[in-house]
Coordinates of C-alpha atoms and ligand atoms in Angstrom, one line a residue:
M24 CA 90.7 111.7 64.3
P25 CA 92.6 114.0 61.9
F26 CA 96.2 114.5 63.1
S27 CA 98.0 117.8 62.6
V28 CA 101.4 116.0 62.8
P29 CA 102.1 112.9 60.8
Q30 CA 102.1 109.9 63.2
E31 CA 105.7 108.9 62.8
R32 CA 109.1 109.3 64.6
K33 CA 111.4 111.6 62.9
L34 CA 114.7 112.9 64.2
V35 CA 116.4 116.0 62.6
T36 CA 119.0 116.7 65.3
E37 CA 120.6 114.8 68.1
L38 CA 118.5 114.6 71.3
P39 CA 118.4 116.9 73.2
G40 CA 118.9 119.3 70.3
P41 CA 120.6 122.7 70.4
K42 CA 117.4 124.6 71.3
S43 CA 116.6 122.2 74.1
R44 CA 120.1 122.5 75.4
A45 CA 119.8 126.3 75.5
L46 CA 116.5 126.1 77.3
Q47 CA 118.0 123.7 79.7
E48 CA 120.7 126.2 80.7
R49 CA 118.0 128.8 81.4
R50 CA 115.9 126.3 83.3
V51 CA 118.8 125.3 85.6
A52 CA 119.2 129.0 86.4
A53 CA 115.5 129.6 87.1
V54 CA 113.7 126.4 88.2
S55 CA 114.0 124.4 91.4
R56 CA 116.0 121.2 90.8
G57 CA 113.3 119.5 92.9
A58 CA 111.2 119.4 89.8
G59 CA 113.4 116.7 88.3
T60 CA 112.9 115.7 84.6
L61 CA 113.0 112.4 82.8
A62 CA 114.5 113.9 79.6
N63 CA 115.5 117.5 79.0
I64 CA 113.9 117.7 75.6
Y65 CA 111.7 120.7 75.4
M66 CA 108.4 120.3 73.7
D67 CA 106.6 122.7 71.4
H68 CA 103.5 121.0 70.1
G69 CA 101.9 117.6 69.7
S70 CA 99.1 115.6 68.0
G71 CA 97.8 112.2 68.7
A72 CA 100.7 110.1 70.1
I73 CA 103.5 112.3 68.7
L74 CA 105.3 115.2 70.4
V75 CA 107.3 117.7 68.4
D76 CA 110.2 119.4 70.3
V77 CA 111.6 122.9 69.9
D78 CA 114.2 121.6 67.4
G79 CA 111.6 120.0 65.1
N80 CA 112.1 116.4 66.2
Q81 CA 109.0 114.1 66.3
L82 CA 109.0 111.8 69.3
I83 CA 106.8 108.9 70.2
D84 CA 105.1 109.6 73.4
L85 CA 104.6 106.5 75.5
G86 CA 103.9 108.4 78.7
C87 CA 101.1 111.0 78.0
G88 CA 102.6 113.3 80.8
I89 CA 101.8 110.4 83.2
G90 CA 98.6 109.2 81.7
V91 CA 96.9 112.5 81.1
T92 CA 96.6 113.0 77.3
T93 CA 94.8 109.6 76.9
I94 CA 92.8 110.9 74.0
G95 CA 95.9 112.2 72.2
H96 CA 97.8 115.5 72.4
A97 CA 96.0 118.8 71.8
H98 CA 92.8 117.3 70.6
P99 CA 91.3 120.0 68.4
E100 CA 87.8 119.6 69.7
V101 CA 88.9 120.0 73.3
A102 CA 91.0 123.0 72.3
Q103 CA 87.9 124.6 70.8
A104 CA 85.7 123.8 73.8
V105 CA 88.4 125.4 76.1
A106 CA 88.7 128.5 73.9
E107 CA 84.9 129.0 73.7
Q108 CA 84.4 128.6 77.4
A109 CA 87.4 130.9 78.2
A110 CA 85.8 133.6 76.1
K111 CA 82.5 133.1 77.8
L112 CA 83.1 132.7 81.5
T113 CA 86.3 131.5 83.3
H114 CA 85.4 131.7 87.0
T115 CA 82.7 132.4 89.5
L116 CA 83.6 129.8 92.1
F117 CA 80.9 127.1 92.2
T118 CA 80.4 127.5 95.9
V119 CA 79.6 131.2 95.5
T120 CA 77.5 131.2 92.3
P121 CA 77.2 127.9 90.5
Y122 CA 77.1 127.0 86.7
E123 CA 75.9 124.1 84.6
N124 CA 79.2 122.6 83.5
Y125 CA 80.0 121.5 87.0
V126 CA 76.6 119.8 87.4
R127 CA 77.0 118.1 84.0
V128 CA 80.4 116.7 84.9
A129 CA 78.9 115.4 88.2
E130 CA 76.0 113.8 86.3
K131 CA 78.4 112.1 83.9
L132 CA 80.7 110.8 86.6
A133 CA 77.6 109.3 88.4
E134 CA 76.8 107.5 85.1
I135 CA 80.3 106.1 84.3
T136 CA 81.6 105.2 87.7
P137 CA 80.8 101.6 88.9
G138 CA 77.6 100.9 90.9
D139 CA 73.9 101.6 90.2
F140 CA 73.2 103.5 93.4
E141 CA 72.7 107.3 93.8
K142 CA 76.1 109.0 93.5
H143 CA 77.3 112.5 94.3
T144 CA 80.6 114.3 93.3
I145 CA 82.9 117.0 94.4
L146 CA 85.3 118.6 91.9
V147 CA 88.8 119.8 92.7
N148 CA 92.1 120.7 90.9
S149 CA 94.5 117.8 91.3
G150 CA 94.7 114.1 92.1
A151 CA 96.2 114.7 95.5
E152 CA 93.5 117.1 96.4
A153 CA 90.9 114.5 95.4
V154 CA 92.6 111.9 97.6
E155 CA 92.7 114.4 100.5
N156 CA 89.0 115.1 100.1
A157 CA 88.2 111.4 100.0
V158 CA 90.1 111.1 103.3
K159 CA 88.1 113.9 104.9
I160 CA 84.8 112.6 103.6
A161 CA 85.4 109.0 104.8
R162 CA 86.5 110.2 108.2
R163 CA 83.4 112.4 108.5
F164 CA 81.1 109.6 107.4
T165 CA 82.6 106.9 109.7
G166 CA 83.7 109.0 112.6
R167 CA 86.9 106.9 112.6
R168 CA 90.6 107.9 112.4
A169 CA 92.7 105.3 110.5
I170 CA 93.4 105.4 106.8
V171 CA 94.8 102.4 105.1
S172 CA 96.8 102.4 101.8
L173 CA 98.7 99.6 100.0
D174 CA 102.4 98.9 99.8
H175 CA 103.8 100.4 96.6
A176 CA 100.9 102.9 96.4
F177 CA 101.2 106.4 95.0
H178 CA 98.5 108.9 96.2
G179 CA 100.1 112.3 95.7
R180 CA 102.6 114.9 96.9
T181 CA 100.8 117.0 99.5
N182 CA 101.7 116.4 103.1
L183 CA 98.8 114.0 103.7
T184 CA 99.0 112.1 100.4
M185 CA 102.8 112.0 100.5
A186 CA 102.4 110.1 103.8
M187 CA 100.0 107.7 102.1
T188 CA 102.6 107.1 99.3
Y189 CA 104.8 104.1 99.9
R190 CA 108.2 105.1 98.6
P191 CA 110.6 107.1 100.9
W192 CA 112.9 108.2 98.1
P193 CA 112.5 110.6 96.4
E194 CA 108.9 111.4 97.2
R195 CA 109.1 111.8 101.0
A196 CA 112.8 112.1 102.0
G197 CA 113.4 114.9 104.5
M198 CA 109.9 116.4 104.2
G199 CA 108.2 115.2 107.3
P200 CA 106.8 115.3 109.9
F201 CA 103.8 113.6 108.5
P202 CA 100.2 113.3 109.8
G203 CA 99.4 110.3 111.9
E204 CA 96.9 107.4 111.5
L205 CA 98.0 106.5 108.0
Y206 CA 98.9 102.8 107.6
S207 CA 100.6 101.0 104.7
V208 CA 99.5 97.4 104.4
P209 CA 100.7 94.4 102.3
I210 CA 99.3 94.2 98.7
S211 CA 98.9 91.3 96.3
Y212 CA 101.9 91.4 93.9
P213 CA 101.7 88.2 91.9
F214 CA 105.2 88.4 90.3
R215 CA 106.8 88.8 93.8
D216 CA 104.5 86.9 96.2
G217 CA 103.2 84.1 94.1
L218 CA 100.0 84.1 96.2
T219 CA 96.4 83.8 95.0
G220 CA 94.2 86.8 95.4
E221 CA 92.4 85.1 98.4
E222 CA 95.7 84.3 100.1
A223 CA 97.1 87.8 99.6
A224 CA 93.8 89.3 100.9
A225 CA 94.0 87.2 104.0
K226 CA 97.5 88.6 104.7
T227 CA 96.3 92.2 104.2
I228 CA 93.3 91.6 106.4
D229 CA 95.4 90.0 109.1
Y230 CA 97.8 92.9 109.1
I231 CA 94.9 95.4 109.5
Q232 CA 93.4 93.4 112.4
T233 CA 96.7 92.9 114.2
H234 CA 98.2 96.4 113.6
I235 CA 95.3 98.8 113.5
G236 CA 92.0 97.1 114.3
A237 CA 89.2 96.8 111.7
T238 CA 86.8 99.0 113.6
E239 CA 89.3 101.9 113.7
V240 CA 89.6 102.1 110.0
A241 CA 87.7 104.9 108.1
A242 CA 88.9 104.0 104.6
F243 CA 90.8 101.5 102.5
F244 CA 92.5 103.2 99.6
A245 CA 93.6 101.2 96.6
E246 CA 94.8 101.8 93.1
P247 CA 93.1 98.8 91.3
I248 CA 96.1 98.9 88.9
Q249 CA 99.0 100.7 90.5
G250 CA 100.7 103.3 88.4
D251 CA 103.9 104.7 89.9
G252 CA 104.2 101.6 92.0
G253 CA 105.1 99.7 88.8
I254 CA 101.8 98.6 87.1
V255 CA 101.1 96.1 89.9
I256 CA 97.9 94.3 89.2
P257 CA 96.6 92.4 92.3
A258 CA 95.6 88.7 91.6
P259 CA 92.0 87.9 90.7
G260 CA 89.8 87.7 93.8
Y261 CA 92.0 90.0 95.9
F262 CA 89.9 93.1 95.8
A263 CA 86.6 91.1 96.0
A264 CA 87.9 89.7 99.4
I265 CA 89.0 93.1 100.5
K266 CA 85.7 94.7 99.6
R267 CA 83.8 92.0 101.6
F268 CA 86.0 92.7 104.6
C269 CA 85.3 96.4 104.2
E270 CA 81.6 95.8 104.0
D271 CA 81.6 93.6 107.1
N272 CA 83.5 96.2 109.1
G273 CA 82.0 99.5 108.0
I274 CA 85.1 100.6 106.1
V275 CA 84.8 102.9 103.1
F276 CA 86.5 101.3 100.0
V277 CA 88.1 104.0 97.9
A278 CA 89.3 103.2 94.4
D279 CA 92.1 105.7 93.4
E280 CA 91.6 105.7 89.7
I281 CA 93.6 108.9 89.1
Q282 CA 96.0 107.1 86.8
A283 CA 94.1 104.0 85.6
G284 CA 90.6 105.5 85.2
I285 CA 88.9 107.3 82.3
A286 CA 89.2 104.6 79.6
R287 CA 92.9 104.0 79.9
T288 CA 92.7 100.3 80.8
G289 CA 89.9 99.4 78.3
A290 CA 87.1 100.2 80.8
W291 CA 85.9 103.5 82.2
Y292 CA 87.5 102.5 85.5
S293 CA 90.1 99.8 86.2
I294 CA 88.3 98.4 89.3
E295 CA 85.8 97.0 86.7
H296 CA 88.5 94.4 85.8
H297 CA 88.3 93.2 89.4
G298 CA 84.5 92.9 89.4
V299 CA 84.3 95.2 92.5
V300 CA 82.0 98.2 93.1
P301 CA 83.9 100.8 95.3
D302 CA 82.1 103.2 97.7
L303 CA 84.2 106.2 96.4
V304 CA 86.2 106.7 93.3
T305 CA 88.9 109.4 92.6
S306 CA 89.4 110.6 89.0
A307 CA 91.9 113.1 87.7
K308 CA 94.8 112.8 85.1
G309 CA 93.0 111.8 81.9
I310 CA 89.7 113.4 82.7
A311 CA 90.0 116.8 81.0
G312 CA 92.5 116.2 78.1
G313 CA 95.3 118.0 80.0
M314 CA 93.3 120.7 81.8
P315 CA 93.5 120.5 85.6
L316 CA 90.5 118.8 87.1
A317 CA 89.9 116.0 89.6
A318 CA 86.9 114.5 91.3
V319 CA 85.7 112.4 94.2
T320 CA 82.5 110.5 93.2
G321 CA 80.6 108.0 95.3
R322 CA 77.7 106.8 97.4
A323 CA 75.5 109.8 98.0
D324 CA 75.1 109.0 101.7
I325 CA 78.9 109.0 102.2
M326 CA 79.5 112.1 100.0
D327 CA 76.7 114.0 101.9
A328 CA 78.1 113.3 105.3
V329 CA 80.1 116.5 105.1
Q330 CA 78.4 119.7 106.2
P331 CA 78.0 122.5 103.6
G332 CA 81.3 124.4 103.4
G333 CA 83.2 121.4 104.8
I334 CA 84.8 120.7 101.4
G335 CA 85.5 122.9 98.3
G336 CA 88.3 125.2 97.0
T337 CA 88.7 128.3 94.8
F338 CA 89.5 126.8 91.4
G339 CA 87.8 123.3 91.8
G340 CA 85.7 122.4 88.8
N341 CA 86.3 125.7 87.1
P342 CA 84.2 126.4 84.0
V343 CA 87.1 125.9 81.5
S344 CA 88.3 122.6 82.9
T345 CA 84.8 121.2 83.1
A346 CA 84.1 122.2 79.5
A347 CA 87.2 120.2 78.5
A348 CA 86.1 117.2 80.6
L349 CA 82.6 117.2 79.0
K350 CA 84.3 117.2 75.5
V351 CA 86.6 114.4 76.6
F352 CA 83.6 112.3 77.7
E353 CA 81.9 112.9 74.4
I354 CA 85.0 112.0 72.4
I355 CA 85.6 108.8 74.4
E356 CA 82.0 107.6 73.8
R357 CA 81.7 108.8 70.2
D358 CA 85.1 107.4 69.0
D359 CA 84.8 104.3 71.2
L360 CA 88.2 105.0 72.9
I361 CA 87.5 102.2 75.5
G362 CA 87.5 99.9 72.5
E363 CA 90.7 101.6 71.3
A364 CA 92.4 101.0 74.6
Q365 CA 91.5 97.3 74.2
R366 CA 93.0 97.4 70.7
V367 CA 96.2 99.0 72.1
E368 CA 96.4 96.1 74.7
R369 CA 96.2 93.5 71.9
A370 CA 98.8 95.3 69.8
I371 CA 101.2 95.8 72.7
T372 CA 100.7 92.2 73.9
A373 CA 101.3 90.9 70.4
R374 CA 104.5 93.0 70.0
I375 CA 106.2 92.7 73.4
G376 CA 104.3 89.9 75.2
D377 CA 107.3 87.5 74.7
W378 CA 110.0 89.9 76.1
A379 CA 110.3 87.8 79.3
E380 CA 111.3 84.8 77.2
R381 CA 113.5 86.9 74.8
F382 CA 115.4 89.1 77.2
D383 CA 117.3 88.0 80.3
V384 CA 116.6 91.3 82.1
V385 CA 112.8 91.2 81.6
G386 CA 111.1 89.5 84.5
E387 CA 107.5 90.1 83.5
V388 CA 105.4 92.1 81.0
R389 CA 102.0 93.0 82.4
G390 CA 99.2 95.4 81.7
K391 CA 95.7 96.3 80.7
G392 CA 94.6 98.5 77.9
A393 CA 97.1 101.3 77.3
M394 CA 98.8 100.8 80.7
F395 CA 101.8 98.4 80.7
G396 CA 104.7 97.6 83.0
I397 CA 107.9 95.7 82.1
E398 CA 109.6 94.6 85.3
L399 CA 113.4 94.5 84.8
V400 CA 115.4 92.0 86.9
Q401 CA 118.9 90.7 87.4
P402 CA 119.0 87.8 84.9
G403 CA 117.6 84.6 86.3
T404 CA 116.2 86.2 89.5
T405 CA 113.5 88.5 90.6
T406 CA 116.0 90.9 92.0
P407 CA 115.2 94.4 90.8
N408 CA 117.5 95.9 88.1
P409 CA 117.3 99.7 88.3
E410 CA 120.5 100.1 86.3
A411 CA 118.9 98.3 83.3
L412 CA 115.9 100.7 83.5
T413 CA 118.2 103.7 83.5
A414 CA 120.0 102.4 80.5
V415 CA 116.8 101.7 78.6
L416 CA 115.3 105.1 79.4
R417 CA 118.6 106.8 78.2
H418 CA 118.6 104.9 75.0
A419 CA 114.9 105.5 74.3
T420 CA 114.9 109.2 75.0
A421 CA 118.1 109.7 72.9
N422 CA 116.3 108.0 70.0
G423 CA 112.9 109.8 70.1
V424 CA 110.8 107.5 72.3
I425 CA 109.5 108.7 75.7
P426 CA 108.5 105.9 78.1
L427 CA 108.2 106.3 81.9
D428 CA 109.9 104.8 84.9
A429 CA 108.0 103.2 87.9
G430 CA 108.3 100.8 90.8
S431 CA 109.4 101.0 94.4
W432 CA 112.9 99.8 93.2
D433 CA 112.9 102.0 90.1
S434 CA 113.0 98.9 87.9
V435 CA 109.7 98.9 86.0
L436 CA 109.5 100.4 82.5
R437 CA 106.1 102.0 82.3
L438 CA 104.1 102.5 79.1
L439 CA 101.1 104.9 79.2
P440 CA 100.6 105.8 75.5
S441 CA 97.5 107.5 74.1
V442 CA 94.8 105.1 73.2
V443 CA 94.9 106.5 69.6
I444 CA 98.5 105.3 69.1
S445 CA 98.9 103.3 65.9
E446 CA 100.2 99.7 65.5
E447 CA 103.1 101.2 63.4
L448 CA 104.1 103.5 66.3
I449 CA 103.9 100.7 68.8
D450 CA 106.1 98.6 66.6
D451 CA 108.7 101.3 66.0
A452 CA 108.9 102.3 69.7
A453 CA 109.2 98.6 70.7
S454 CA 112.2 98.2 68.3
V455 CA 114.0 101.1 70.0
L456 CA 113.3 99.6 73.4
E457 CA 114.5 96.2 72.2
E458 CA 117.9 97.7 71.1
A459 CA 118.5 98.7 74.7
L460 CA 117.2 95.5 76.2
A461 CA 119.4 93.4 73.9
T462 CA 122.6 95.0 75.2
R463 CA 121.9 94.4 78.9
Ligands
LIG22 C1 99.1 111.1 89.9 C2 98.4 110.4 90.9 C3 97.9 111.1 92.1 C4 98.2 112.5 92.3 O1 97.7 113.3 91.4 P1 98.2 114.9 91.1 O2 97.3 115.4 90.1 O3 99.6 114.7 90.7 O4 98.1 115.5 92.5 C5 97.2 110.3 93.0 N1 96.9 109.0 92.8 C6 97.4 108.4 91.7 C7 97.0 106.9 91.6 C8 98.1 109.0 90.8 O5 98.6 108.3 89.7

């Protein structure tokens, strides 16, 4: 892919620079402080894995706006597809008068999601909206009330999905009351529990049976690789055992692939690494190169349990976002971006895989594809070290590297770079992060 910005870090002012600081003053006067920011560096344009700020600094993006610009910033072919569609038709509302782009995205999702059964799709605007719709669909299909999600899960910020999200602060604090019949159950977290997948699944299942009752559960929601929860990857065999339990008890298994799906982990969907076929899959973030689009895809009998008019929404699957998604699918296949994600995994592992041995504050480095977590601890323990994460983030952003935070204790350094990031950029970014780790 030709990049319009050289793929290198280059600082021409301090960070944030003078133009960013001026914008920050206006922002404080105009924008809710509830929309908190990781770094107050205002961006102007981007290409590939590089963001260029309003002062002309080139920064290495290790976050992709939380896993959205997986194929790289401002991909010219996606930009062209968006422009052409915007000039042709921007809106009819699919549920009033339909159009082909929506159908084509649904056909493609049926092809790339796991499982070789008949699948149907609904398109919506955001990840949270996809999760909400999956809840509605699973309840309608099963006629049951209870929804199960995992400890450390993140499922969104609407009232329902906020209540399915694990962490009280800052996501939920002071914003209840929340809807009922939502249950958080123990997950497999190998670094913290030391259990095999089978042992952890037995704990999860016992919790469901003793606190909820298996036959009350409509759906089991799981991020196959947790994002905001701290790149928690359940042990091998965990999801296979959970899926068997769901099948035995008529529970809909939903893979929330909003962060880990669409090529990011070196597979179309991260549940593939666990060898499990889910009943429903949610997609969003990386699906349309930065345009708002999300989907619920799954078993046709489950998806069609809802009466016509029972699900939908004004902007869902709009012509422009679906045009972007179709181009993203084409680029991922043509440029083998799943293979590129595997290349990124090898490059990151080779560069930072020994950090737990080299730095006292690093407890574990773990990840798949272009999705990594570095769990920071008090030296010699597994006690979370959020102060170290704050220090690393401050050093990184001041030096032109934008990683992410994660984890229920705010102690996991999260890397979600574009799958087109070069080995040179990975090396340069790692050197900046190492400077901070070495001083802790
Ligand atoms: C981001 C995210 C959501 C919510 O998506 P929005 O588009 O922000 O509503 C839900 N689930 C997971 C796993 C996510 O990472």
